[in-house]
Each structure stands twice: as structure tokens, then as C-alpha cells.
């Protein structure tokens, strides 16, 4: 059952407002622990039937869902635009990414998770051995507000394709989008309507979902909340997936296409008002390209206008509190000797596209997630120094390398301490459904997307079946005294020649 606005007569409610205008987008119930338990209970019932459908019937239903999202993309994008403040075109891009992941997850689940036979090995040569990945039952998904479709869908699509039911708790800043996604599911897949449900509310509703006995809790949000989620899940030994914040860096090497790197850095840093977990927040440019890079970035940034109208490059900060974080980081950077070469103003929720130079590595603008349309650019001796500085941050979500040398760029990308790296572009890995998405260090653990994302929402199940008995059963008290010697001789024959 969808727990939409209609039920909210006596219970407390939360109001979602448009960041751009303050207009009310919708009012939603604050679901308490009993509501969450009821939703999880219904999902548990639905999970058995959903898993029982098998891969092909689930694939067909996931296709119906993605078809509905694709046909109603503008309607959904409009809601995302109203609730987050991001431009409609960016919201369409977000919906497209989510639809692509739904397609990949549905199509590849059988190949990745289906039962397969594996080699039994020496000791079990008379057995057949099978591996399959079974669903966990109900997966709880707690989402953030910055990409309210793409981010939860990274868990929802893969969890559903793997045979789980899902209970989604969207951010209290974007409940309307969460409720829309669940309602669209009910309409598109009526015979498995309860396989995707939504509960609305803030942290307490999320905490109730952590304690509701779900098979896994997929959390996307800040590291601070992630710690609380892990602590709550630890009470019931509920496994967790942690998709947390980042402080992604771009490395611009001596031989980079500087104009392309500047263009990518500006998009990576400023789009969605910088409220992107995999947004570029810091750049390390080598001395050979630093001046040209700064000039290119500064010129491009001057052409960007934040706002709410048609020509706006990006919208207001989704939450007023986020503008305060940006202001704090700016003040801190300037106090530490940093220089503003573009932007630097915060008016209400509108933050000018801001470029900072000479900011010490110890300041908040370089160490902490800013989550605003700001970029620090730091001159480094060479790419090795850039990599060392990149890797010194406790976050490790993603990053980018710009270099014309394929071998050099690939080497830097592989040594970057992050879950994902794009070479000569930004954010591209997120658009490749076959690639896993997730971080290291303070950016979390576990993976969504791709084959790893499918396996994340399963448990590996091992089965052996004896095909024929051996004349001598080594795992029996009836084995003859000389069996161990015979076994040692066979082992020496097979493995003993290796030195
Ligand atoms: P947040 O941590 O404030 O909230 C995330 C979610 O957790 C919300 O739904 C919130 O209601 C819920 N929550 C709050 N307290 C809780 C509790 N005690 N128990 C359970 N749930 C609780 O994060 P946010 O401000 O919504 O999102 C921004 C953060 O998310 C940024 O750090 C960003 O980088 C990160 N993010 C990461 C990814 C990724 O894939 N790695 C993607 C998008 C955003």
C-alpha cells in the first residue's frame, strides 16, 4: 500500500516546499515505527511472491516500470525541479540515468545471479557443485535529496531485479518524488504492487526502518548520518550499504587538453549547484598548465548564472542550511589566505559560481564536503604530487584525470584512492550501468550498479549434490587407515611440482 498524503488526518505531517519559491509541493505523513513495521510486513509478504516470479517475469515487470517512467519523464522531472530547485533539463538527465539502470538490472540479473555449476575440486570430485545468489527478502532504502530519483533507484532497481521487495524512505526534503516513484510502480506493476513501498518522514522514520528487521539497509547520505544508521542496524545485525559523501578531485596533468579539462571541471563543480556527491570540489593542476587552466575556468564560470528562470545554469541551494555550509567554507578559506577569483557571494539560497585559489590543504574548503558551486584550484609540481594530495583526503568517492597520455592517465586513475575515476571527462562512470558505484574510506562501502550492485542485494548460496559414492569415503569414520597416505600421494602428484 502506498502511504501517501491522503492518510494524514491525525498523525504529524511534513510539508515539502519548493526551494525556488517557497510554494508548497505537498504534505506527507510522518510515519512512525508502527507504520514502518506494517510497510515492512507487507513488503515481506510481497517479497515471497516477487522472488517466486523468477528472473524473466521480474524482468518484464521492471520493463513495464521503466516504460512508465520513460513515458512520464517530463512529469517526474517537473516534480524533481519543483522539489529540489534543479533545472528541468538536469532533472530529465537524472530520470534518463535511472531508467537506464532499471533496464540493465532487469536484463542482467539472470546472468549475474542465476544458478551456475562450478568445478568441485579434488576432494569433492564425485559431487556436483552449484552457486546461486538468493534475494535477502526486504531491502530498506534511505535516500538523500540531491538526486531523489537517480540515487535511490541505484538501490531500488538492483534490489528488485535480484528478487527483493523494497521499502523506500526518501529524504524529508523530497518526499513527493519518493511517493511518485512508488505510486508509478503500483500503477505499472499492479500484481506486485507491494514490492515497492514508500514511508515518509525524517530521521526517526529512517531509524525505524533500520530497526524493522529488513534483510539489508541501503543508505545514501552524509557520513554523520551513516554512522547513526550503522549503529541502529547493529542492534539487529542488519547488514548495511553505505553510499556517503565525497570530496572528489580532478588531476590536470602537463599534457592535458586544458580547455576540455576546464569545461569539465566547471560542469562537475557547478551543475546542480554543486550538490552532487560525485561533483568535482578540488582541482590539482600541474605548474605547466595551472595558469592556463585557471584562466579558462574563470572565463567559463563568469558566463554562468544561478537562478530560477529559463537561462539559469543551476538553481538555488535545495536547503538554506546548505548555503550556510558554503558560506562557512568560503570564510574559512579566505581567513586561511585563499583568494576568490570568481564569485564568492551567497545571497539567500543563491550561491555565485565560485573559484578559489591558494587555499591551504588543511582548510575546510579542501578537506570537507562543501556541496556547493565552488571549486578550489591548487598548483602542484607534477601529477604525482596531485595524486598524493588527492589521496590524502579521508573521502574516496570518485575523481577525474585529464591527460593526453593514455597509459599515464590510466595509471593515475588506478592509483587514485576512490571507487570511480573518469579519464578526460567527469562523472561518466555513473552513466555506465555495468560499472559499480561506491566509495572507500569516509565515502562508504558496498556497491550499487552493475553486477556488483546486483550481488550486493543477495546472499551467495552454495549447494553440493553427490553424484556417486566413492569406494572410499574420506569424510567418514569408516575410512581405511591407509587413506591419508593415498590422499597425500595424489596431492603431491597434482600440486607438488609447483615451486
Ligand atoms: P543526510 O545524511 O542528512 O540524510 C540522508 C537520509 O538519512 C535522509 O533520508 C534522512 O531523513 C535520513 N536520516 C537522518 N537521520 C537518520 C537516522 N538517525 N536514521 C536513519 N535515517 C536517518 O544526507 P542528505 O543531506 O539528505 O544528503 C546529502 C549527502 O548525501 C551528501 O553528503 C552527499 O554527498 C551524500 N550522497 C551520496 C551519494 C553516493 O552515492 N555516495 C549520492 C547522493 C548523495
Short mmCIF file of C-alpha atoms and ligand atoms in Angstrom, two decimals:
data_model
loop_
_atom_site.label_atom_id
_atom_site.label_comp_id
_atom_site.label_asym_id
_atom_site.label_seq_id
_atom_site.Cartn_x
_atom_site.Cartn_y
_atom_site.Cartn_z
CA UNK A 1 0.00 0.00 0.00
CA UNK A 2 1.23 3.48 -0.77
CA UNK A 3 1.27 5.66 2.30
CA UNK A 4 0.52 8.93 0.56
CA UNK A 5 -0.78 12.26 1.70
CA UNK A 6 -4.41 11.14 1.91
CA UNK A 7 -3.95 9.23 5.21
CA UNK A 8 -2.58 12.18 7.10
CA UNK A 9 -5.52 13.27 9.24
CA UNK A 10 -4.36 12.78 12.82
CA UNK A 11 -0.71 11.95 12.54
CA UNK A 12 2.00 14.63 12.26
CA UNK A 13 2.87 15.72 8.77
CA UNK A 14 5.83 17.22 6.98
CA UNK A 15 5.49 19.86 4.32
CA UNK A 16 7.67 19.83 1.24
CA UNK A 17 8.31 23.26 -0.27
CA UNK A 18 9.92 24.45 -3.49
CA UNK A 19 13.34 25.99 -2.78
CA UNK A 20 12.85 28.48 -5.58
CA UNK A 21 9.55 30.00 -4.44
CA UNK A 22 8.69 28.54 -1.05
CA UNK A 23 5.44 27.21 -2.58
CA UNK A 24 4.08 24.05 -1.01
CA UNK A 25 4.79 20.97 -3.15
CA UNK A 26 2.92 18.58 -0.89
CA UNK A 27 2.16 17.48 2.63
CA UNK A 28 3.10 14.00 3.75
CA UNK A 29 2.56 11.90 6.85
CA UNK A 30 5.39 11.37 9.29
CA UNK A 31 5.33 7.61 9.55
CA UNK A 32 6.15 6.17 12.95
CA UNK A 33 7.71 2.84 13.90
CA UNK A 34 4.34 1.03 13.68
CA UNK A 35 3.69 2.35 10.17
CA UNK A 36 7.20 1.35 9.10
CA UNK A 37 6.78 -2.13 10.61
CA UNK A 38 3.46 -2.51 8.78
CA UNK A 39 5.03 -1.49 5.47
CA UNK A 40 7.93 -3.90 6.00
CA UNK A 41 5.43 -6.66 6.91
CA UNK A 42 3.51 -6.13 3.67
CA UNK A 43 6.77 -5.99 1.76
CA UNK A 44 7.83 -9.29 3.33
CA UNK A 45 4.65 -10.95 2.05
CA UNK A 46 5.15 -9.37 -1.37
CA UNK A 47 8.81 -10.43 -1.43
CA UNK A 48 7.98 -14.12 -1.43
CA UNK A 49 5.72 -13.79 -4.48
CA UNK A 50 8.13 -11.39 -6.20
CA UNK A 51 11.09 -13.75 -5.72
CA UNK A 52 8.92 -16.65 -6.87
CA UNK A 53 8.27 -14.96 -10.22
CA UNK A 54 11.82 -15.72 -11.32
CA UNK A 55 14.16 -13.59 -13.41
CA UNK A 56 12.17 -13.42 -16.64
CA UNK A 57 8.83 -12.44 -15.14
CA UNK A 58 10.55 -9.86 -12.96
CA UNK A 59 12.41 -8.51 -15.99
CA UNK A 60 9.07 -7.99 -17.79
CA UNK A 61 7.61 -6.10 -14.83
CA UNK A 62 10.73 -3.97 -14.39
CA UNK A 63 10.46 -3.16 -18.09
CA UNK A 64 6.85 -2.03 -17.59
CA UNK A 65 8.03 0.23 -14.77
CA UNK A 66 10.83 1.74 -16.80
CA UNK A 67 8.44 2.21 -19.71
CA UNK A 68 6.14 4.19 -17.43
CA UNK A 69 9.00 6.32 -16.12
CA UNK A 70 10.21 6.98 -19.66
CA UNK A 71 6.72 7.97 -20.89
CA UNK A 72 6.16 10.21 -17.86
CA UNK A 73 9.74 11.55 -17.73
CA UNK A 74 8.71 15.21 -18.07
CA UNK A 75 6.08 14.90 -15.35
CA UNK A 76 8.62 13.33 -12.99
CA UNK A 77 11.32 15.83 -13.99
CA UNK A 78 8.94 18.68 -13.27
CA UNK A 79 8.33 17.35 -9.77
CA UNK A 80 12.09 16.96 -9.22
CA UNK A 81 12.57 20.51 -10.49
CA UNK A 82 9.94 21.88 -8.12
CA UNK A 83 11.09 19.94 -5.07
CA UNK A 84 14.89 20.36 -5.44
CA UNK A 85 15.16 23.58 -7.45
CA UNK A 86 17.38 22.00 -10.12
CA UNK A 87 16.72 22.95 -13.77
CA UNK A 88 14.15 20.81 -15.57
CA UNK A 89 16.75 19.69 -18.15
CA UNK A 90 19.02 18.37 -15.40
CA UNK A 91 16.08 16.51 -13.90
CA UNK A 92 15.38 14.87 -17.28
CA UNK A 93 19.03 13.77 -17.36
CA UNK A 94 18.61 12.28 -13.89
CA UNK A 95 15.47 10.35 -14.88
CA UNK A 96 17.22 9.06 -18.01
CA UNK A 97 20.10 7.70 -15.94
CA UNK A 98 17.69 5.95 -13.58
CA UNK A 99 15.74 4.38 -16.45
CA UNK A 100 18.99 3.09 -17.96
CA UNK A 101 19.91 1.40 -14.69
CA UNK A 102 16.45 -0.19 -14.42
CA UNK A 103 16.96 -1.62 -17.91
CA UNK A 104 20.42 -3.00 -17.16
CA UNK A 105 19.45 -4.51 -13.82
CA UNK A 106 16.41 -6.28 -15.27
CA UNK A 107 18.27 -7.61 -18.28
CA UNK A 108 21.37 -8.88 -16.49
CA UNK A 109 20.01 -10.29 -13.24
CA UNK A 110 19.73 -13.87 -14.52
CA UNK A 111 23.26 -13.95 -15.94
CA UNK A 112 24.82 -12.45 -12.82
CA UNK A 113 22.76 -14.12 -10.11
CA UNK A 114 21.30 -17.26 -11.66
CA UNK A 115 22.27 -20.76 -10.61
CA UNK A 116 25.51 -22.00 -12.13
CA UNK A 117 27.63 -25.10 -11.80
CA UNK A 118 31.18 -24.72 -10.51
CA UNK A 119 34.15 -27.10 -10.54
CA UNK A 120 34.01 -29.35 -7.46
CA UNK A 121 37.79 -29.70 -6.93
CA UNK A 122 39.89 -32.64 -5.87
CA UNK A 123 38.21 -33.74 -2.66
CA UNK A 124 34.66 -33.48 -3.97
CA UNK A 125 35.22 -34.82 -7.49
CA UNK A 126 32.20 -37.13 -7.13
CA UNK A 127 29.88 -34.19 -6.31
CA UNK A 128 28.17 -31.57 -8.43
CA UNK A 129 28.62 -28.04 -7.03
CA UNK A 130 26.20 -25.16 -7.51
CA UNK A 131 26.30 -21.47 -6.76
CA UNK A 132 23.36 -19.08 -6.80
CA UNK A 133 22.61 -15.65 -5.41
CA UNK A 134 19.38 -15.54 -3.44
CA UNK A 135 17.42 -12.40 -2.51
CA UNK A 136 17.55 -11.05 1.03
CA UNK A 137 13.80 -10.51 1.39
CA UNK A 138 13.04 -6.85 2.10
CA UNK A 139 15.61 -4.15 1.43
CA UNK A 140 15.23 -0.80 3.20
CA UNK A 141 16.41 2.16 1.14
CA UNK A 142 17.08 5.53 2.78
CA UNK A 143 17.77 8.30 0.29
CA UNK A 144 19.11 11.85 0.10
CA UNK A 145 17.52 14.88 -1.57
CA UNK A 146 20.12 15.90 -4.15
CA UNK A 147 19.29 13.23 -6.77
CA UNK A 148 15.94 11.96 -5.48
CA UNK A 149 15.35 9.66 -8.50
CA UNK A 150 18.79 8.50 -9.60
CA UNK A 151 20.24 7.85 -6.15
CA UNK A 152 17.54 5.65 -4.59
CA UNK A 153 16.97 3.94 -7.95
CA UNK A 154 20.58 2.74 -7.82
CA UNK A 155 19.48 0.56 -4.92
CA UNK A 156 15.81 0.02 -5.82
CA UNK A 157 16.38 -1.21 -9.39
CA UNK A 158 19.12 -3.64 -8.43
CA UNK A 159 17.37 -4.88 -5.27
CA UNK A 160 14.12 -5.53 -7.17
CA UNK A 161 15.90 -7.23 -10.07
CA UNK A 162 17.62 -9.51 -7.55
CA UNK A 163 14.21 -10.59 -6.23
CA UNK A 164 13.80 -8.40 -3.14
CA UNK A 165 10.93 -6.17 -2.14
CA UNK A 166 11.86 -2.61 -1.20
CA UNK A 167 10.67 -0.07 1.36
CA UNK A 168 11.94 3.40 0.45
CA UNK A 169 12.33 6.25 2.93
CA UNK A 170 13.05 9.31 0.78
CA UNK A 171 14.63 12.43 2.20
CA UNK A 172 12.24 14.66 4.13
CA UNK A 173 13.21 17.35 1.59
CA UNK A 174 11.99 15.30 -1.39
CA UNK A 175 9.10 13.13 -0.18
CA UNK A 176 6.92 13.97 -3.19
CA UNK A 177 9.39 12.37 -5.60
CA UNK A 178 9.62 9.24 -3.42
CA UNK A 179 5.84 8.89 -3.23
CA UNK A 180 5.58 9.47 -7.00
CA UNK A 181 8.09 6.66 -7.69
CA UNK A 182 6.15 4.21 -5.52
CA UNK A 183 2.77 5.24 -6.97
CA UNK A 184 4.12 4.81 -10.51
CA UNK A 185 5.25 1.31 -9.55
CA UNK A 186 1.79 0.37 -8.23
CA UNK A 187 0.21 1.54 -11.47
CA UNK A 188 2.74 -0.10 -13.77
CA UNK A 189 3.08 -3.37 -11.83
CA UNK A 190 -0.29 -3.90 -10.12
CA UNK A 191 0.23 -7.62 -9.48
CA UNK A 192 3.32 -6.89 -7.35
CA UNK A 193 2.24 -3.52 -6.01
CA UNK A 194 3.63 -4.02 -2.51
CA UNK A 195 7.07 -5.00 -3.79
CA UNK A 196 7.95 -1.29 -3.73
CA UNK A 197 6.53 0.88 -0.98
CA UNK A 198 7.36 4.24 0.46
CA UNK A 199 7.34 5.62 4.01
CA UNK A 200 7.78 9.32 4.61
CA UNK A 201 9.31 11.25 7.47
CA UNK A 202 12.66 12.49 8.71
CA UNK A 203 15.44 10.81 10.72
CA UNK A 204 13.13 8.98 13.14
CA UNK A 205 11.27 7.28 10.31
CA UNK A 206 14.62 6.27 8.82
CA UNK A 207 15.81 4.96 12.18
CA UNK A 208 12.59 2.91 12.47
CA UNK A 209 13.35 1.35 9.08
CA UNK A 210 16.84 0.42 10.33
CA UNK A 211 15.22 -1.43 13.25
CA UNK A 212 12.37 -3.03 11.29
CA UNK A 213 14.15 -6.31 10.56
CA UNK A 214 14.89 -5.71 6.90
CA UNK A 215 17.36 -8.01 5.14
CA UNK A 216 19.64 -5.10 4.29
CA UNK A 217 19.63 -1.35 4.71
CA UNK A 218 20.91 0.65 1.73
CA UNK A 219 21.79 4.12 2.96
CA UNK A 220 22.77 7.14 0.88
CA UNK A 221 23.56 10.37 2.69
CA UNK A 222 26.16 12.01 4.87
CA UNK A 223 28.85 10.14 6.82
CA UNK A 224 27.48 11.54 10.10
CA UNK A 225 24.05 10.02 9.49
CA UNK A 226 25.67 6.89 8.08
CA UNK A 227 27.32 6.27 11.44
CA UNK A 228 23.93 6.54 13.19
CA UNK A 229 22.36 4.19 10.65
CA UNK A 230 25.12 1.63 11.19
CA UNK A 231 24.70 1.86 14.97
CA UNK A 232 20.93 1.30 14.70
CA UNK A 233 21.38 -1.58 12.25
CA UNK A 234 24.00 -3.17 14.52
CA UNK A 235 21.29 -3.79 17.14
CA UNK A 236 19.70 -6.40 14.87
CA UNK A 237 22.86 -7.32 12.89
CA UNK A 238 21.18 -5.87 9.80
CA UNK A 239 23.79 -5.55 7.04
CA UNK A 240 24.28 -2.12 5.53
CA UNK A 241 25.36 -0.49 2.29
CA UNK A 242 26.87 2.95 2.80
CA UNK A 243 26.88 5.48 -0.06
CA UNK A 244 28.29 8.59 1.61
CA UNK A 245 29.68 11.98 0.66
CA UNK A 246 32.80 12.83 -1.28
CA UNK A 247 35.47 15.45 -1.84
CA UNK A 248 36.30 14.50 -5.38
CA UNK A 249 39.42 15.81 -7.04
CA UNK A 250 40.43 16.37 -10.64
CA UNK A 251 44.07 15.98 -11.65
CA UNK A 252 45.15 18.08 -14.64
CA UNK A 253 48.49 16.81 -15.95
CA UNK A 254 51.13 18.60 -18.06
CA UNK A 255 49.82 17.22 -21.36
CA UNK A 256 46.10 17.70 -20.68
CA UNK A 257 43.65 19.31 -23.07
CA UNK A 258 43.31 22.34 -20.80
CA UNK A 259 40.15 23.75 -22.38
CA UNK A 260 38.39 20.39 -22.12
CA UNK A 261 39.55 19.96 -18.52
CA UNK A 262 38.31 23.43 -17.60
CA UNK A 263 34.94 22.85 -19.20
CA UNK A 264 34.55 19.51 -17.40
CA UNK A 265 35.68 20.97 -14.07
CA UNK A 266 33.11 23.76 -14.30
CA UNK A 267 30.29 21.32 -15.08
CA UNK A 268 31.48 18.84 -12.46
CA UNK A 269 31.69 21.54 -9.79
CA UNK A 270 28.75 23.81 -10.57
CA UNK A 271 25.95 21.69 -12.05
CA UNK A 272 23.10 21.03 -9.63
CA UNK A 273 24.53 23.96 -7.62
CA UNK A 274 27.42 21.66 -6.65
CA UNK A 275 25.05 19.42 -4.71
CA UNK A 276 26.41 16.26 -6.28
CA UNK A 277 28.12 13.55 -4.24
CA UNK A 278 30.48 12.89 -7.17
CA UNK A 279 30.87 16.58 -8.02
CA UNK A 280 34.39 17.94 -8.52
CA UNK A 281 35.28 20.06 -5.48
CA UNK A 282 39.04 20.47 -5.85
CA UNK A 283 41.46 20.55 -8.77
CA UNK A 284 45.18 19.89 -8.70
CA UNK A 285 46.79 21.35 -11.83
CA UNK A 286 50.48 20.96 -12.60
CA UNK A 287 52.64 24.09 -12.89
CA UNK A 288 52.84 23.58 -16.65
CA UNK A 289 49.09 24.11 -17.11
CA UNK A 290 47.98 25.91 -13.94
CA UNK A 291 47.79 29.49 -15.28
CA UNK A 292 46.01 28.49 -18.48
CA UNK A 293 43.63 26.26 -16.55
CA UNK A 294 42.72 28.99 -14.04
CA UNK A 295 42.12 31.46 -16.88
CA UNK A 296 39.90 29.00 -18.78
CA UNK A 297 37.87 28.09 -15.70
CA UNK A 298 37.45 31.70 -14.62
CA UNK A 299 36.22 32.77 -18.04
CA UNK A 300 33.71 29.90 -18.25
CA UNK A 301 32.41 30.48 -14.74
CA UNK A 302 31.76 34.16 -15.45
CA UNK A 303 29.24 33.09 -18.09
CA UNK A 304 27.17 31.08 -15.61
CA UNK A 305 24.11 32.50 -13.88
CA UNK A 306 22.42 30.79 -10.96
CA UNK A 307 18.71 31.37 -10.57
CA UNK A 308 15.24 30.08 -11.16
CA UNK A 309 14.41 31.29 -14.65
CA UNK A 310 14.98 29.71 -18.04
CA UNK A 311 18.58 30.80 -18.67
CA UNK A 312 19.82 29.74 -15.25
CA UNK A 313 22.78 27.33 -15.24
CA UNK A 314 21.74 25.95 -11.90
CA UNK A 315 19.17 26.62 -9.22
CA UNK A 316 19.17 27.75 -5.61
CA UNK A 317 20.58 25.54 -2.89
CA UNK A 318 17.88 22.99 -2.06
CA UNK A 319 18.18 23.77 1.65
CA UNK A 320 19.02 27.03 3.36
CA UNK A 321 21.35 25.17 5.74
CA UNK A 322 23.47 24.06 2.79
CA UNK A 323 24.07 27.71 1.84
CA UNK A 324 25.37 28.22 5.39
CA UNK A 325 27.91 25.39 4.92
CA UNK A 326 29.15 27.00 1.71
CA UNK A 327 29.46 30.38 3.46
CA UNK A 328 31.44 28.80 6.30
CA UNK A 329 33.85 27.10 3.91
CA UNK A 330 34.33 30.33 1.96
CA UNK A 331 35.02 32.37 5.09
CA UNK A 332 37.41 29.72 6.35
CA UNK A 333 39.29 29.60 3.03
CA UNK A 334 39.66 33.38 2.89
CA UNK A 335 40.79 33.59 6.51
CA UNK A 336 43.47 30.99 5.74
CA UNK A 337 44.89 33.05 2.87
CA UNK A 338 42.75 31.80 -0.04
CA UNK A 339 41.76 34.11 -2.89
CA UNK A 340 38.46 34.37 -4.75
CA UNK A 341 38.94 34.81 -8.50
CA UNK A 342 35.28 34.35 -9.42
CA UNK A 343 32.02 34.50 -7.48
CA UNK A 344 32.32 34.38 -3.73
CA UNK A 345 28.84 35.67 -2.91
CA UNK A 346 25.99 33.90 -1.15
CA UNK A 347 22.63 35.66 -1.35
CA UNK A 348 19.92 33.70 0.39
CA UNK A 349 19.99 30.32 -1.31
CA UNK A 350 21.72 31.58 -4.44
CA UNK A 351 25.45 30.95 -4.46
CA UNK A 352 27.52 32.50 -7.26
CA UNK A 353 29.81 30.08 -9.10
CA UNK A 354 32.97 30.44 -7.05
CA UNK A 355 36.61 29.70 -7.82
CA UNK A 356 39.17 29.76 -5.02
CA UNK A 357 42.96 29.74 -5.31
CA UNK A 358 45.77 29.30 -2.77
CA UNK A 359 43.56 27.58 -0.22
CA UNK A 360 45.65 25.57 2.28
CA UNK A 361 45.06 21.82 2.25
CA UNK A 362 44.09 21.95 5.92
CA UNK A 363 41.13 24.29 5.43
CA UNK A 364 37.51 23.09 5.35
CA UNK A 365 37.08 24.08 1.69
CA UNK A 366 39.69 21.47 0.74
CA UNK A 367 39.11 18.81 3.38
CA UNK A 368 35.33 18.71 3.96
CA UNK A 369 32.48 18.18 1.55
CA UNK A 370 31.24 21.67 0.59
CA UNK A 371 28.28 20.55 -1.56
CA UNK A 372 28.05 23.92 -3.26
CA UNK A 373 29.03 25.52 -6.61
CA UNK A 374 32.62 26.11 -5.56
CA UNK A 375 35.98 24.88 -6.78
CA UNK A 376 39.45 25.14 -5.29
CA UNK A 377 42.35 25.07 -7.74
CA UNK A 378 45.79 24.23 -6.40
CA UNK A 379 49.12 24.42 -8.21
CA UNK A 380 51.24 21.27 -7.88
CA UNK A 381 54.69 20.33 -9.15
CA UNK A 382 53.53 17.30 -11.09
CA UNK A 383 50.82 14.65 -11.30
CA UNK A 384 52.45 12.59 -8.55
CA UNK A 385 52.03 15.44 -6.10
CA UNK A 386 48.46 15.88 -7.34
CA UNK A 387 47.77 12.21 -6.67
CA UNK A 388 49.34 12.33 -3.21
CA UNK A 389 47.15 15.31 -2.27
CA UNK A 390 44.07 13.72 -3.79
CA UNK A 391 44.63 10.53 -1.84
CA UNK A 392 45.36 12.31 1.46
CA UNK A 393 41.67 13.12 1.96
CA UNK A 394 39.63 10.73 4.14
CA UNK A 395 36.88 10.66 1.48
CA UNK A 396 37.30 8.50 -1.58
CA UNK A 397 34.20 8.51 -3.72
CA UNK A 398 35.27 9.36 -7.27
CA UNK A 399 37.50 11.69 -9.28
CA UNK A 400 38.87 12.62 -12.68
CA UNK A 401 42.19 12.66 -14.51
CA UNK A 402 42.98 14.80 -17.56
CA UNK A 403 45.98 13.73 -19.64
CA UNK A 404 46.58 13.01 -23.32
CA UNK A 405 48.79 10.03 -22.47
CA UNK A 406 46.51 7.01 -22.23
CA UNK A 407 48.98 4.93 -20.20
CA UNK A 408 49.78 7.76 -17.79
CA UNK A 409 46.10 8.63 -17.27
CA UNK A 410 45.12 5.01 -16.68
CA UNK A 411 47.96 4.59 -14.20
CA UNK A 412 46.88 7.69 -12.25
CA UNK A 413 43.25 6.61 -12.37
CA UNK A 414 44.08 3.17 -10.99
CA UNK A 415 46.16 4.61 -8.15
CA UNK A 416 43.54 7.20 -7.21
CA UNK A 417 42.05 6.19 -3.85
CA UNK A 418 38.42 6.23 -4.94
CA UNK A 419 35.69 3.91 -6.08
CA UNK A 420 35.32 5.52 -9.51
CA UNK A 421 37.51 7.67 -11.80
CA UNK A 422 36.79 9.23 -15.20
CA UNK A 423 39.65 9.94 -17.61
CA UNK A 424 39.24 13.07 -19.76
CA UNK A 425 35.67 13.62 -18.55
CA UNK A 426 33.75 13.92 -15.30
CA UNK A 427 31.03 11.74 -13.74
CA UNK A 428 30.88 9.41 -16.77
CA UNK A 429 31.13 6.19 -14.74
CA UNK A 430 27.68 6.94 -13.26
CA UNK A 431 26.15 6.64 -16.72
CA UNK A 432 27.64 3.20 -17.42
CA UNK A 433 25.20 0.75 -15.87
CA UNK A 434 27.68 -2.13 -15.97
CA UNK A 435 30.12 -0.26 -13.71
CA UNK A 436 29.86 -0.49 -9.92
CA UNK A 437 29.29 2.72 -7.96
CA UNK A 438 30.51 3.31 -4.40
CA UNK A 439 33.28 4.72 -2.30
CA UNK A 440 36.19 3.97 0.00
CA UNK A 441 37.07 5.46 3.39
CA UNK A 442 34.64 8.12 4.59
CA UNK A 443 32.72 7.77 1.33
CA UNK A 444 31.35 4.42 2.46
CA UNK A 445 31.40 0.82 1.29
CA UNK A 446 29.40 -1.60 -0.77
CA UNK A 447 28.39 -1.08 -4.38
CA UNK A 448 25.29 -0.22 -6.36
CA UNK A 449 25.07 -0.57 -10.18
CA UNK A 450 26.45 -3.32 -12.38
CA UNK A 451 26.96 -6.96 -11.47
CA UNK A 452 28.38 -5.97 -8.05
CA UNK A 453 25.27 -3.89 -7.44
CA UNK A 454 23.05 -6.89 -8.15
CA UNK A 455 25.10 -9.17 -5.89
CA UNK A 456 25.01 -6.51 -3.13
CA UNK A 457 21.32 -7.31 -2.59
CA UNK A 458 21.73 -11.08 -2.37
CA UNK A 459 23.33 -13.77 -0.31
CA UNK A 460 25.54 -16.32 -2.00
CA UNK A 461 24.14 -19.82 -1.63
CA UNK A 462 26.35 -22.88 -2.09
CA UNK A 463 24.93 -26.36 -2.75
CA UNK A 464 26.69 -29.66 -3.44
CA UNK A 465 24.98 -32.85 -4.59
CA UNK A 466 26.73 -36.21 -4.50
CA UNK A 467 26.64 -37.76 -7.98
CA UNK A 468 28.01 -41.18 -6.96
CA UNK A 469 29.61 -42.58 -3.81
CA UNK A 470 33.37 -43.23 -3.82
CA UNK A 471 34.57 -46.70 -2.79
CA UNK A 472 36.48 -44.94 -0.02
CA UNK A 473 34.71 -42.13 1.82
CA UNK A 474 37.41 -39.83 3.20
CA UNK A 475 34.95 -37.93 5.37
CA UNK A 476 33.82 -40.96 7.32
CA UNK A 477 34.96 -42.82 10.42
CA UNK A 478 34.94 -45.97 8.27
CA UNK A 479 37.85 -44.80 6.05
CA UNK A 480 40.74 -47.28 5.99
CA UNK A 481 43.96 -46.47 7.85
CA UNK A 482 45.97 -46.01 4.63
CA UNK A 483 43.57 -43.49 3.08
CA UNK A 484 45.51 -40.46 4.31
CA UNK A 485 48.74 -41.75 2.69
CA UNK A 486 46.95 -42.35 -0.62
CA UNK A 487 45.47 -38.86 -0.46
CA UNK A 488 48.89 -37.33 0.25
CA UNK A 489 50.32 -39.14 -2.79
CA UNK A 490 47.56 -37.80 -5.06
CA UNK A 491 48.04 -34.29 -3.64
CA UNK A 492 51.79 -34.48 -4.30
CA UNK A 493 51.13 -35.61 -7.87
CA UNK A 494 48.69 -32.74 -8.51
CA UNK A 495 50.29 -29.87 -6.56
CA UNK A 496 53.79 -30.98 -5.56
CA UNK A 497 55.50 -29.98 -8.81
CA UNK A 498 54.85 -26.28 -8.15
CA UNK A 499 57.82 -24.47 -6.61
P1 LIG B 1 21.57 13.09 5.38
O1 LIG B 1 22.60 12.19 5.94
O2 LIG B 1 21.24 14.34 6.12
O3 LIG B 1 20.18 12.33 5.19
C1 LIG B 1 20.07 11.18 4.38
C2 LIG B 1 18.84 10.41 4.76
O4 LIG B 1 19.01 9.86 6.07
C3 LIG B 1 17.54 11.23 4.80
O5 LIG B 1 16.51 10.46 4.21
C4 LIG B 1 17.30 11.39 6.29
O6 LIG B 1 15.95 11.56 6.63
C5 LIG B 1 17.83 10.08 6.82
N1 LIG B 1 18.19 10.08 8.25
C6 LIG B 1 18.56 11.13 9.02
N2 LIG B 1 18.83 10.70 10.29
C7 LIG B 1 18.64 9.37 10.30
C8 LIG B 1 18.77 8.36 11.30
N3 LIG B 1 19.16 8.64 12.54
N4 LIG B 1 18.49 7.09 10.96
C9 LIG B 1 18.12 6.77 9.70
N5 LIG B 1 17.96 7.68 8.71
C10 LIG B 1 18.22 8.97 9.00
O7 LIG B 1 22.05 13.42 3.91
P2 LIG B 1 21.39 14.41 2.86
O8 LIG B 1 21.69 15.81 3.30
O9 LIG B 1 20.00 14.03 2.58
O10 LIG B 1 22.21 14.07 1.54
C11 LIG B 1 23.42 14.68 1.22
C12 LIG B 1 24.58 13.75 1.47
O11 LIG B 1 24.38 12.55 0.73
C13 LIG B 1 25.89 14.32 0.97
O12 LIG B 1 26.92 14.02 1.88
C14 LIG B 1 26.10 13.59 -0.33
O13 LIG B 1 27.43 13.53 -0.75
C15 LIG B 1 25.56 12.25 0.01
N6 LIG B 1 25.24 11.50 -1.21
C16 LIG B 1 25.99 10.38 -1.50
C17 LIG B 1 25.72 9.67 -2.66
C18 LIG B 1 26.50 8.43 -3.01
O14 LIG B 1 26.04 7.67 -3.83
N7 LIG B 1 27.66 8.17 -2.41
C19 LIG B 1 24.68 10.08 -3.52
C20 LIG B 1 23.96 11.20 -3.19
C21 LIG B 1 24.25 11.91 -2.03
#
